[in-house]
Amino acid sequence: MVDQTSQFYAILTNVGAAKQANADALGIAWKITQMGVGDANGTDPTPNATQTSLINEWRRAPLNQLKVDDNNNAIIIAEQVIPADVGGKWIREIALYDADGDMVAVANCAPTYKPLLSQGSGRTQVVRMNLVVSSASNVQLKIDPAVVLATREWVTEELARQDFKHSVLAATTANIPLNGLQTVDGVALTAGARVLVKNQTIGKDNGLYLVVAGGPWARCSDADTSAKVTPGMLVLVERGALNGNSAWQLLTDAPITLGVTALAYEMAFGRSGVAAGTYRSVSVDAYGRVTAATSPSTVVGYGLTDVYTKTQVDTAVAVKAPLASPTFTGVPAAPTAATGTDTTQLANTSFVHAAITAAGPVFNNSDDVTDWNAVIASGWNPKILGRNNANSPGQEVSYWYCLVLSYGGGSITQVAFPYGAGTLNGGIKTRSRYQGTWNDWVTPYTNTNVASVIKSLMAATTSAAALAAIGAAPVVSPVFTGVAAAPTSDQFDSTTKIATTEFVQRAIGGYQNGYAYTTAGQTITASRVNCLINLNTAASNITLPLLSSVPIGSKVYIRASNTATIKAQGTDVIYVNTAKTTESWVEVGRNSNITLISAGAIWFIAGNASLTHDTSLFGVLKGSNGYQKLPSGLILQWCNGQIAAAQGSARITLPETYTTSLVAYSLGTANAGHWVTGQNASTSGIDVIARTVSGGSIIVPSGIVGYTSIFIGY
């Protein structure tokens, strides 16, 4: 007999529990399609997990609705509508069937009689079952639209989900207390009035409210759940000094959790406060509305900062010279006219000096000059420096005269003539400056030495003697004396050019050049091949040059002060060992030396470098929460923890996020009479859910529940 002590509940059958577990483990869809009702042959049934059918089923039909509970995503709500012309029986037991026809859930209910229309009491009966599952993510929430009937509750809910809401009486202009009767935007509110609250200090409190006299305001029924408060929601405001006859739109993006997410409203259209009229300057908002307008009459009023004011222009004009007969003061200057100009253009001092210089010799005063490098003005210097002054032509005579020829671009030629007794025998010396650099002084051939060279050439009977007469070496098999030098060829040159000692040392890796890298992320250039590369503590990684940029046999010598990663570029690879063939990078230990040799398409490691690259494949974190990495790429992880009292769930965050997939997991608890399940699994963690049974109902445990977990993924 049903009385106040009776318990009504729904459970998964053994078949249903097995299918739920299979769907969760394999990630496949589980389709619940039909609901059956029965009268249990007049008894008061108790749901039993071993049931495969109802005691006395008198109706089975497709579901009208199947959804996840808005307030608990672990509860599935199944609904069937029994038409008015079906009935004449009692309803005491309810069952759910899946697409395979298996009964997967069973429930009892308070006895309810479903009359027939012919009995004079025709009503449509809605039967619902709330079923707790371990995870609703794999339950396919689809129904046959051909059998769906719209209940009044469903229609009301759907209307409430629409973006366009019922209008409100007024909208707030500032933060207000959300209780009792008050005046908003000049409108005296009465009980039951709808108000748009949009200016609260705490944004989550914004929304649509109903005024309650003497108590806290309640959210309007068409905007009291997260599903009804949607981005772009629009509401009209009826009255108000500032906001009357305007429309406001919700700008907050999804996802929105009502009471948690801050809600931001903005006027979509309405009065901006600017009176009708013609204005010279206006401010326009993002919707193209004029929000402010003025008619300035000055530059300052327009806010212009890159134009002169009338006062500034008048002041500037007052100090300018007139075009006709101007009188200049101070040090007037003008552009230098081109050489040879013969017009009415102004001639400055530079033009005049150049014209005079071109007209004839210029005699410069060099009495105070102490350095020959300072004698750069074109002309003849009749009094010149002694032989001991800086950069002089030499010690052959006591004093020198100098002729200076200055060309465009700063190029200069100096010709020095001897003055007084000396050993030069009337000879001269010359030198030039090009691009800011002075060449050495040279002595042109004199009559005496030219005659001597000609005499030696005439006496020569062989080409070798002729070359010796002019101090030259033969082209074939020359023998140099002294310290012979030649230009150093480009790195990696393999032609018949002369190889200098610098080229040879660089080619064989003589370590004559060393380079220190002090920051991470740098790339070794081809010019530093065969040189010593030092990585300091901060240089935690470095990239090798492209193999295509260096010849075969090139070596890179690296010394690492700390653990460092050495990377290959592009598709280049590094040969590590016979077990691991090739890698795109290797890792060396602290104070390690490594030599890499180019083999054309691969970098070979020479010697016994201290590599830590392979050992990283077996990384481990030991502790109550940890992991073990395997060479195959699989990672085993474990986590232990507690779910706080009366909370019912907690989030497990994995110590190591899987890069591709969480393949499988297992959850358990040592708390007697409790069980734990998982949901919302991802590569970074999972929600662990704890439940127990009390008084025949599945409830959230009141105490702390400990859990253990194991995960497999890659």
XYZ file of C-alpha atoms in Angstrom:
714
model
C 0.000 0.000 0.000
C 1.336 3.404 -0.981
C 1.587 5.914 1.890
C 3.877 8.734 3.097
C 6.729 6.292 3.723
C 6.757 4.923 0.175
C 9.859 5.563 -1.976
C 9.742 6.256 -5.693
C 12.891 6.188 -7.819
C 14.423 5.089 -11.116
C 17.465 2.845 -11.661
C 19.426 1.367 -14.530
C 18.819 -2.323 -15.067
C 21.814 -4.627 -15.218
C 21.500 -4.579 -18.997
C 21.315 -0.774 -18.990
C 24.310 -0.400 -16.667
C 26.391 -2.656 -18.913
C 25.435 -0.708 -22.025
C 26.168 2.597 -20.264
C 29.642 1.370 -19.250
C 30.304 0.086 -22.770
C 29.257 3.418 -24.306
C 31.508 5.350 -21.898
C 34.520 3.108 -22.471
C 34.265 2.969 -26.271
C 32.870 6.469 -26.782
C 29.905 5.208 -28.815
C 26.364 6.558 -28.873
C 23.671 4.945 -26.710
C 20.161 5.386 -28.127
C 17.161 5.359 -25.759
C 14.058 5.363 -27.954
C 10.870 4.214 -26.137
C 9.049 4.352 -22.804
C 6.693 1.716 -21.448
C 4.109 2.073 -18.644
C 2.283 -0.605 -16.673
C -0.093 -1.165 -13.740
C 2.024 -3.907 -12.019
C -1.158 -5.984 -11.761
C -2.376 -3.718 -8.976
C 0.705 -4.186 -6.745
C 3.117 -1.542 -5.462
C 6.302 -2.467 -7.373
C 9.901 -1.887 -6.312
C 12.437 -1.364 -9.141
C 14.876 -4.259 -9.486
C 18.079 -4.093 -11.557
C 17.571 -7.674 -12.745
C 14.241 -6.857 -14.456
C 14.045 -7.302 -18.200
C 10.355 -6.302 -18.478
C 7.578 -4.592 -16.529
C 5.223 -6.672 -14.387
C 2.241 -5.753 -16.554
C 3.029 -3.336 -19.344
C -0.048 -1.903 -21.083
C 1.550 0.785 -23.305
C 4.878 1.290 -25.054
C 5.494 4.254 -27.375
C 8.343 6.431 -28.729
C 9.642 9.217 -26.488
C 8.262 12.710 -26.811
C 11.368 14.312 -25.291
C 14.860 13.202 -24.158
C 17.221 15.773 -22.657
C 19.864 16.418 -20.003
C 18.654 18.138 -16.814
C 19.469 21.883 -16.912
C 20.709 21.748 -13.319
C 22.553 18.393 -13.308
C 24.228 16.976 -16.401
C 24.329 13.522 -14.799
C 20.507 13.267 -14.945
C 18.629 12.408 -18.140
C 14.934 13.344 -18.405
C 12.794 11.083 -20.608
C 9.192 12.057 -21.414
C 6.186 10.377 -23.041
C 2.799 11.965 -23.728
C -0.267 9.667 -23.512
C -3.090 11.074 -25.687
C -6.592 11.683 -24.293
C -8.099 8.708 -26.199
C -5.649 6.185 -24.662
C -5.997 4.901 -21.094
C -8.511 3.379 -18.782
C -5.675 1.904 -16.735
C -3.445 2.646 -13.748
C 0.190 3.708 -14.014
C 2.434 2.259 -11.272
C 5.595 1.258 -13.166
C 7.678 2.882 -15.941
C 10.476 1.523 -18.157
C 12.891 2.842 -20.824
C 13.936 0.788 -23.865
C 16.893 1.362 -26.199
C 17.112 0.928 -29.960
C 17.834 -2.800 -29.492
C 14.533 -3.273 -27.612
C 16.281 -3.982 -24.296
C 14.811 -2.556 -21.082
C 17.645 -0.345 -19.763
C 15.900 1.508 -16.886
C 12.949 0.865 -14.559
C 11.069 3.098 -12.103
C 8.018 3.014 -9.824
C 5.639 5.920 -9.278
C 2.661 6.894 -7.172
C -0.424 5.145 -8.599
C -2.030 7.379 -11.226
C -5.218 6.573 -13.142
C -5.274 7.529 -16.833
C -8.949 7.858 -17.842
C -10.358 7.467 -21.326
C -12.087 10.259 -23.178
C -15.194 8.100 -23.257
C -15.210 8.119 -19.435
C -15.882 11.845 -19.477
C -12.450 12.902 -18.291
C -10.296 13.334 -21.341
C -6.838 14.567 -20.497
C -3.398 14.286 -21.977
C -1.055 12.560 -19.514
C 2.684 13.473 -19.438
C 4.899 10.735 -17.951
C 8.512 11.614 -17.086
C 11.442 9.608 -15.741
C 14.528 11.288 -14.231
C 17.421 8.846 -14.582
C 20.879 9.232 -13.007
C 23.691 8.048 -15.330
C 27.468 8.032 -14.915
C 27.863 10.243 -17.984
C 25.300 11.762 -20.329
C 27.930 12.519 -22.965
C 27.397 9.216 -24.803
C 23.586 9.153 -24.617
C 22.199 10.170 -28.004
C 19.520 12.768 -27.224
C 17.483 12.293 -30.407
C 13.783 11.495 -30.748
C 11.409 10.863 -33.636
C 9.920 14.276 -34.554
C 6.865 12.532 -35.982
C 5.657 11.622 -32.478
C 6.557 14.825 -30.631
C 3.699 16.677 -28.924
C 4.215 20.214 -27.660
C 3.296 20.483 -23.986
C 2.349 23.816 -22.478
C 5.527 23.776 -20.397
C 7.637 23.122 -23.511
C 5.999 25.983 -25.438
C 6.556 28.364 -22.505
C 10.196 27.333 -22.216
C 10.829 27.703 -25.958
C 9.304 31.191 -26.013
C 11.511 32.131 -23.066
C 14.603 31.070 -25.026
C 13.951 33.584 -27.827
C 16.360 36.529 -28.151
C 13.548 39.117 -28.237
C 12.132 39.504 -24.715
C 8.987 41.139 -23.354
C 9.503 44.874 -22.849
C 10.474 46.315 -19.463
C 8.944 49.319 -17.724
C 12.297 51.006 -17.031
C 16.066 50.498 -17.177
C 18.593 51.382 -14.483
C 21.134 54.198 -14.841
C 23.377 53.295 -11.866
C 24.067 50.549 -9.323
C 20.959 49.963 -7.137
C 19.853 47.598 -4.337
C 17.809 44.794 -5.903
C 14.905 44.787 -3.449
C 11.718 46.656 -2.578
C 9.878 49.477 -4.297
C 12.000 52.366 -5.633
C 12.301 54.911 -8.434
C 14.453 54.066 -11.468
C 15.240 56.617 -14.223
C 12.410 58.821 -12.928
C 9.857 55.979 -12.992
C 8.156 54.937 -9.708
C 8.151 51.138 -9.778
C 5.237 48.999 -8.581
C 5.171 45.346 -7.561
C 5.401 43.045 -10.587
C 7.010 45.658 -12.864
C 9.725 44.388 -15.213
C 13.079 46.214 -14.987
C 16.293 45.977 -17.031
C 19.170 46.036 -14.511
C 22.371 46.879 -16.452
C 24.598 49.044 -14.245
C 25.418 46.835 -11.253
C 28.944 47.057 -9.855
C 29.076 43.260 -9.985
C 28.217 42.462 -13.609
C 26.830 38.986 -12.886
C 23.860 40.631 -11.089
C 22.669 42.395 -14.272
C 19.612 41.049 -16.109
C 15.795 41.234 -16.278
C 14.020 41.431 -12.896
C 10.479 41.526 -11.435
C 9.946 44.110 -8.683
C 8.944 42.586 -5.319
C 7.442 44.889 -2.671
C 9.347 44.545 0.601
C 11.662 41.778 -0.601
C 14.452 40.775 -3.003
C 13.663 41.120 -6.675
C 13.328 37.907 -8.709
C 14.655 37.335 -12.222
C 11.924 37.381 -14.900
C 10.698 33.942 -15.989
C 11.864 34.521 -19.572
C 15.419 35.250 -18.395
C 15.902 33.196 -15.215
C 18.132 30.378 -16.566
C 21.331 30.296 -18.573
C 19.517 28.801 -21.572
C 17.158 31.790 -21.715
C 19.886 34.436 -21.486
C 21.500 34.308 -24.923
C 24.079 36.559 -26.631
C 22.337 39.264 -28.670
C 19.212 39.220 -26.440
C 17.116 42.358 -27.154
C 14.644 44.150 -24.863
C 12.647 47.387 -25.282
C 12.348 49.999 -22.517
C 8.934 51.676 -22.227
C 9.574 54.663 -19.949
C 12.356 56.701 -18.357
C 13.991 60.128 -18.490
C 17.177 58.765 -20.128
C 16.319 55.285 -21.395
C 12.630 55.567 -22.340
C 11.673 54.380 -25.848
C 15.054 52.671 -26.385
C 16.229 49.134 -27.121
C 19.089 47.364 -25.316
C 21.132 44.384 -26.500
C 23.187 41.849 -24.507
C 26.807 42.003 -25.772
C 28.249 39.190 -23.629
C 29.453 36.245 -25.739
C 28.663 32.583 -25.066
C 29.038 30.565 -22.943
C 26.885 32.343 -20.361
C 26.263 30.951 -16.875
C 23.563 33.008 -15.198
C 24.679 34.340 -11.830
C 28.345 33.730 -12.703
C 29.051 35.420 -16.041
C 29.142 39.239 -16.074
C 26.352 40.542 -18.351
C 26.994 43.704 -20.415
C 24.147 45.568 -22.152
C 24.443 48.349 -24.729
C 21.817 50.590 -26.333
C 20.974 49.269 -29.804
C 18.766 52.228 -30.705
C 17.028 55.054 -28.934
C 17.473 58.687 -27.958
C 21.115 59.843 -27.742
C 20.405 63.135 -25.931
C 21.389 65.323 -28.897
C 18.676 67.765 -30.008
C 17.728 67.990 -33.680
C 19.737 70.607 -35.579
C 22.804 71.349 -37.716
C 26.240 70.992 -36.117
C 29.848 71.475 -37.274
C 31.387 68.765 -35.075
C 29.755 65.537 -33.890
C 30.736 62.365 -31.982
C 29.456 59.059 -33.391
C 29.293 55.715 -31.538
C 29.875 52.215 -32.910
C 26.290 52.067 -34.222
C 26.526 55.318 -36.197
C 24.465 57.324 -33.697
C 25.315 60.945 -32.912
C 26.048 61.017 -29.172
C 27.433 64.568 -28.884
C 27.405 67.651 -31.126
C 28.885 71.169 -31.088
C 29.457 74.074 -33.459
C 32.977 75.397 -32.680
C 34.236 78.620 -34.282
C 37.971 78.371 -33.463
C 40.869 76.029 -34.207
C 40.989 75.082 -30.530
C 37.291 74.349 -30.591
C 37.828 71.850 -33.417
C 40.678 70.235 -31.481
C 43.207 70.763 -34.292
C 46.848 70.633 -33.181
C 48.746 70.681 -36.509
C 47.640 74.159 -37.743
C 48.567 77.682 -36.647
C 46.143 79.971 -34.847
C 45.426 83.492 -36.134
C 47.637 84.967 -33.398
C 50.542 82.648 -34.276
C 50.303 83.528 -37.984
C 50.209 87.285 -37.269
C 53.267 86.987 -34.994
C 55.232 84.983 -37.587
C 54.432 87.394 -40.445
C 55.547 90.381 -38.347
C 59.174 89.131 -38.160
C 59.500 88.157 -41.846
C 61.350 90.276 -44.435
C 59.397 91.787 -47.346
C 60.007 90.516 -50.880
C 60.883 94.019 -52.099
C 64.207 95.423 -50.791
C 64.552 93.153 -47.729
C 66.975 94.119 -44.950
C 68.531 91.102 -43.195
C 70.079 90.953 -39.722
C 72.132 88.329 -37.895
C 73.872 85.768 -40.157
C 71.755 85.373 -43.316
C 72.265 82.155 -45.272
C 71.200 80.925 -48.695
C 71.583 77.734 -50.768
C 74.873 77.421 -52.699
C 74.356 77.940 -56.408
C 75.664 75.347 -58.846
C 79.203 75.910 -60.158
C 79.163 78.202 -63.187
C 75.762 79.725 -62.383
C 75.446 83.186 -63.995
C 71.996 84.479 -62.988
C 70.451 86.808 -60.384
C 70.529 83.992 -57.804
C 72.132 84.940 -54.474
C 75.847 84.137 -54.163
C 76.907 82.894 -50.712
C 80.496 82.788 -49.425
C 80.908 79.147 -50.444
C 80.028 79.946 -54.072
C 82.395 82.943 -54.129
C 85.330 80.941 -52.682
C 84.824 78.144 -55.217
C 84.674 80.638 -58.081
C 87.927 82.289 -57.003
C 89.666 78.918 -56.621
C 88.629 77.916 -60.115
C 89.865 81.216 -61.521
C 93.531 80.722 -60.438
C 95.991 79.462 -57.786
C 95.038 79.880 -54.174
C 97.806 80.505 -51.654
C 96.933 78.934 -48.340
C 98.444 79.911 -44.996
C 99.724 76.716 -43.368
C 101.896 78.279 -40.655
C 99.721 76.926 -37.826
C 99.130 73.417 -39.229
C 100.716 70.566 -37.203
C 99.455 67.498 -39.131
C 99.745 66.818 -42.865
C 96.302 65.135 -42.758
C 94.820 68.585 -42.049
C 96.211 70.115 -45.278
C 93.126 69.467 -47.445
C 92.152 72.837 -48.991
C 92.922 73.132 -52.713
C 95.879 75.423 -53.468
C 99.595 76.041 -52.984
C 101.075 76.068 -49.507
C 104.318 78.167 -49.690
C 105.192 77.626 -46.020
C 104.798 74.072 -44.943
C 105.576 71.613 -42.187
C 108.840 70.097 -41.172
C 109.823 66.487 -41.573
C 108.970 65.708 -37.913
C 105.292 66.738 -38.126
C 102.624 64.014 -38.109
C 102.102 62.125 -41.392
C 104.974 64.004 -43.159
C 106.383 62.756 -46.493
C 109.634 61.666 -44.789
C 113.000 62.543 -43.275
C 114.929 63.113 -46.528
C 114.723 66.937 -46.228
C 114.047 69.400 -43.406
C 110.951 71.076 -44.913
C 108.387 70.501 -47.643
C 106.138 72.630 -49.854
C 102.733 71.144 -50.770
C 100.288 71.420 -53.663
C 96.761 70.205 -52.776
C 94.157 69.133 -55.348
C 90.661 68.617 -53.877
C 87.989 66.713 -55.822
C 84.299 65.978 -55.300
C 83.256 63.452 -52.663
C 86.171 64.303 -50.335
C 88.942 62.831 -52.527
C 92.289 64.680 -52.229
C 95.766 64.480 -53.800
C 98.857 65.956 -52.071
C 102.141 66.611 -53.982
C 105.139 67.350 -51.686
C 108.210 69.281 -52.964
C 111.492 69.219 -50.976
C 112.931 72.434 -49.509
C 116.545 72.621 -48.307
C 119.441 70.186 -48.378
C 118.733 66.442 -48.237
C 119.099 63.034 -49.873
C 116.109 63.116 -52.235
C 118.102 64.775 -55.026
C 115.270 66.992 -56.199
C 112.593 64.236 -56.229
C 108.946 64.678 -55.179
C 106.450 62.548 -53.225
C 102.664 62.097 -53.660
C 99.755 60.511 -51.825
C 95.930 60.584 -52.053
C 92.851 60.269 -49.844
C 89.871 58.214 -51.002
C 86.661 57.636 -49.014
C 88.301 59.129 -45.922
C 91.444 56.907 -45.969
C 94.960 58.235 -46.779
C 97.291 56.105 -48.915
C 101.034 55.908 -48.187
C 103.475 58.465 -49.613
C 105.121 57.222 -52.849
C 108.123 58.497 -54.847
C 107.576 58.747 -58.624
C 110.388 57.655 -60.861
C 113.077 60.323 -61.344
C 115.304 60.759 -64.366
C 118.084 58.906 -62.522
C 116.182 55.766 -61.442
C 114.224 55.496 -64.701
C 117.509 55.465 -66.629
C 118.889 52.783 -64.294
C 115.862 50.503 -64.843
C 116.061 50.910 -68.642
C 119.772 50.091 -68.618
C 119.136 46.877 -66.609
C 116.321 45.779 -68.943
C 118.540 46.291 -72.031
C 121.285 44.187 -70.470
C 118.929 41.297 -69.543
C 119.256 38.156 -71.714
C 116.480 36.117 -70.024
C 112.932 36.795 -68.874
C 113.976 36.058 -65.303
C 116.687 38.759 -65.501
C 114.197 41.235 -66.960
C 111.710 40.537 -64.120
C 114.485 40.938 -61.570
C 115.397 44.318 -63.102
C 111.952 45.657 -62.231
C 111.633 43.658 -58.965
C 108.921 41.212 -60.223
C 108.444 37.430 -59.961
C 107.711 35.095 -62.922
C 104.162 33.833 -63.488
C 105.333 30.199 -63.733
C 106.718 28.759 -60.476
C 107.447 32.095 -58.771
C 109.696 32.045 -55.693
C 108.743 34.769 -53.216
C 111.007 36.175 -50.532
C 110.344 37.971 -47.281
C 106.780 37.669 -45.926
C 104.639 36.991 -48.993
C 100.906 37.720 -48.599
C 97.769 37.180 -50.659
C 94.000 37.735 -50.235
C 92.249 35.048 -48.181
C 89.773 33.085 -50.323
C 86.138 32.622 -49.352
C 85.299 29.899 -46.848
C 84.764 26.470 -48.497
C 86.576 27.611 -51.717
C 87.941 24.550 -53.551
C 89.582 26.169 -56.620
C 93.283 26.736 -57.571
C 93.476 30.066 -55.740
C 96.378 30.633 -53.292
C 95.596 29.302 -49.804
C 96.771 31.692 -47.091
C 97.612 30.507 -43.582
C 94.291 32.004 -42.420
C 92.352 29.935 -44.997
C 94.202 26.720 -44.021
C 93.700 27.192 -40.275
C 90.005 27.861 -40.802
C 89.575 24.857 -43.107
C 91.236 22.342 -40.765
C 89.504 23.679 -37.658
C 92.501 25.174 -35.934
C 90.230 26.762 -33.282
C 91.820 30.096 -34.083
C 88.290 31.491 -33.926
C 85.916 30.765 -31.066
C 82.355 32.002 -30.671
C 80.357 32.247 -27.466
C 76.551 31.962 -27.505
C 74.897 33.516 -24.449
C 71.175 33.271 -25.251
C 68.835 30.481 -26.309
C 67.315 30.085 -29.768
C 70.298 31.181 -31.933
C 71.414 29.575 -35.209
C 75.039 28.702 -36.046
C 75.950 30.316 -39.388
C 77.959 28.534 -42.080
C 80.867 30.956 -41.492
C 81.370 29.466 -38.019
C 81.801 25.887 -39.203
C 85.177 24.392 -38.116
C 85.275 26.859 -35.208
C 84.752 26.226 -31.499
C 81.190 27.000 -30.359
C 80.836 27.688 -26.621
C 77.321 27.525 -25.126
C 77.073 29.231 -21.740
C 74.507 28.368 -19.070
C 71.709 30.488 -20.626
C 72.134 29.057 -24.146
C 69.799 26.109 -23.546
C 69.248 25.360 -27.247
C 70.969 26.104 -30.560
C 70.282 25.284 -34.238
C 72.837 23.821 -36.683
C 73.442 25.400 -40.135
C 71.597 23.871 -43.090
C 73.462 20.887 -44.492
C 73.012 22.380 -47.956
C 75.008 25.476 -46.887
C 78.216 23.620 -45.905
C 80.418 21.129 -47.796
C 80.650 17.453 -46.900
C 83.157 16.907 -44.102
C 82.464 20.234 -42.367
C 82.640 19.983 -38.589
C 80.813 21.805 -35.819
C 82.585 21.682 -32.436
C 80.278 22.479 -29.502
C 81.029 22.716 -25.798
C 77.946 23.055 -23.513
C 78.280 24.510 -19.997
C 74.821 23.200 -19.106
C 72.283 20.744 -20.497
C 71.485 21.949 -24.034
C 69.345 20.939 -27.024
C 71.012 20.890 -30.467
C 68.521 21.064 -33.360
C 68.777 20.391 -37.095
C 67.149 22.778 -39.584
C 64.268 21.964 -41.919
C 64.369 18.345 -43.054
C 67.977 17.856 -41.889
C 68.469 15.019 -39.374
C 71.090 13.878 -36.857
C 72.296 10.248 -36.756
C 72.110 9.300 -33.065
C 72.692 5.523 -32.803
C 71.816 2.248 -34.512
C 68.718 1.785 -32.371
C 67.204 5.183 -32.986
C 68.481 5.803 -36.558
C 67.927 9.585 -36.865
C 66.430 12.468 -34.905
C 65.734 16.140 -35.582
C 67.452 17.076 -32.297
C 69.721 15.741 -29.591
C 70.328 16.778 -26.010
C 73.775 16.942 -24.387
C 74.538 16.932 -20.690
C 76.269 19.521 -18.559
C 79.946 20.258 -19.416
C 79.681 18.049 -22.513
C 81.629 18.249 -25.798
C 80.121 17.118 -29.087
C 81.419 17.117 -32.670
C 78.974 16.896 -35.605
C 80.235 16.131 -39.123
C 78.310 16.857 -42.342
C 77.766 13.767 -44.498
C 75.810 15.678 -47.129
C 72.274 14.606 -46.142
C 72.834 13.895 -42.450
C 74.810 15.073 -39.424
C 77.007 12.354 -37.843
C 78.052 12.541 -34.191
C 81.784 11.869 -33.740
C 83.204 10.496 -30.484
C 81.324 9.662 -27.280
C 79.095 12.675 -26.679
C 77.139 12.707 -23.417
C 73.625 12.501 -24.878
C 70.580 12.665 -22.622
C 68.123 12.590 -25.540
C 67.329 8.847 -25.309
C 66.795 8.818 -21.542
C 64.087 11.450 -21.857
C 61.890 8.764 -23.416
C 61.619 7.095 -19.973
C 60.669 10.194 -17.955
C 59.001 9.541 -14.591
C 57.343 11.583 -11.873
C 57.106 9.731 -8.566
C 54.562 10.614 -5.893
C 50.893 10.316 -5.056
C 50.250 11.993 -8.406
C 52.728 11.020 -11.126
C 53.483 9.400 -14.475
C 55.728 6.915 -16.279
C 56.613 7.580 -19.951
C 57.284 4.604 -22.249
C 59.430 4.538 -25.429
C 56.347 3.698 -27.500
C 54.867 7.100 -26.639
C 52.332 5.742 -24.147
C 52.179 7.536 -20.794
C 50.816 5.859 -17.632
C 49.550 8.350 -15.011
C 48.014 8.045 -11.543
C 46.245 10.504 -9.238
C 45.004 10.175 -5.651
C 42.862 12.717 -3.856
C 39.668 13.543 -2.009
C 36.269 14.978 -2.850
C 35.266 17.551 -0.249
C 32.345 16.827 2.076
C 28.900 17.385 0.506
C 30.474 18.430 -2.829
C 29.927 15.252 -4.825
C 32.544 16.016 -7.493
C 36.082 17.248 -8.070
C 38.310 17.900 -11.065
C 41.381 15.713 -11.562
C 44.131 17.565 -13.461
C 46.697 15.192 -14.935
C 50.385 15.810 -14.094
C 51.214 15.505 -17.816
C 48.715 16.572 -20.530
C 48.356 13.981 -23.310
C 49.257 15.464 -26.683
C 46.903 13.223 -28.686
C 44.363 11.154 -26.726
C 43.287 9.828 -23.325
C 42.693 6.171 -24.232
C 41.338 4.685 -20.990
C 41.007 5.371 -17.283
C 39.902 3.639 -14.070
C 38.457 5.253 -10.922
C 37.954 3.709 -7.470
C 37.288 4.530 -3.815
C 37.951 2.821 -0.498
C 34.903 4.423 1.160
C 32.429 1.645 1.963
C 28.967 2.083 0.464
C 30.182 4.717 -1.999
C 31.119 4.635 -5.666
C 32.857 7.036 -8.027
C 32.454 7.610 -11.755
C 34.059 9.927 -14.303
C 32.765 12.414 -16.814
C 33.997 15.279 -19.007
C 37.234 13.384 -19.724
C 39.863 15.238 -21.774
C 43.577 15.015 -22.490
C 44.252 17.192 -19.430
C 41.946 15.618 -16.823
C 38.490 14.386 -15.791
C 35.656 15.167 -13.357
C 35.308 12.470 -10.639
C 31.750 12.059 -9.298
C 30.954 10.447 -5.903
C 27.540 9.010 -4.945
C 25.999 6.836 -2.214
C 22.557 5.462 -1.380
C 20.554 6.684 1.583
C 16.940 5.702 2.275
C 16.675 4.096 -1.143
C 17.834 7.273 -2.969
C 21.096 8.041 -4.717
C 22.581 11.101 -3.030
C 25.748 13.190 -2.764
C 27.872 11.908 0.180
C 27.883 14.174 3.218
C 31.465 13.323 4.157
C 34.871 13.323 2.468
C 35.310 10.661 -0.230
C 38.811 9.534 -1.210
C 39.567 8.336 -4.730
C 42.320 6.632 -6.730
C 42.704 6.762 -10.511
C 44.851 5.371 -13.325
C 45.061 6.773 -16.890
C 46.523 5.522 -20.174
C 47.097 7.771 -23.182
C 49.637 9.184 -25.585
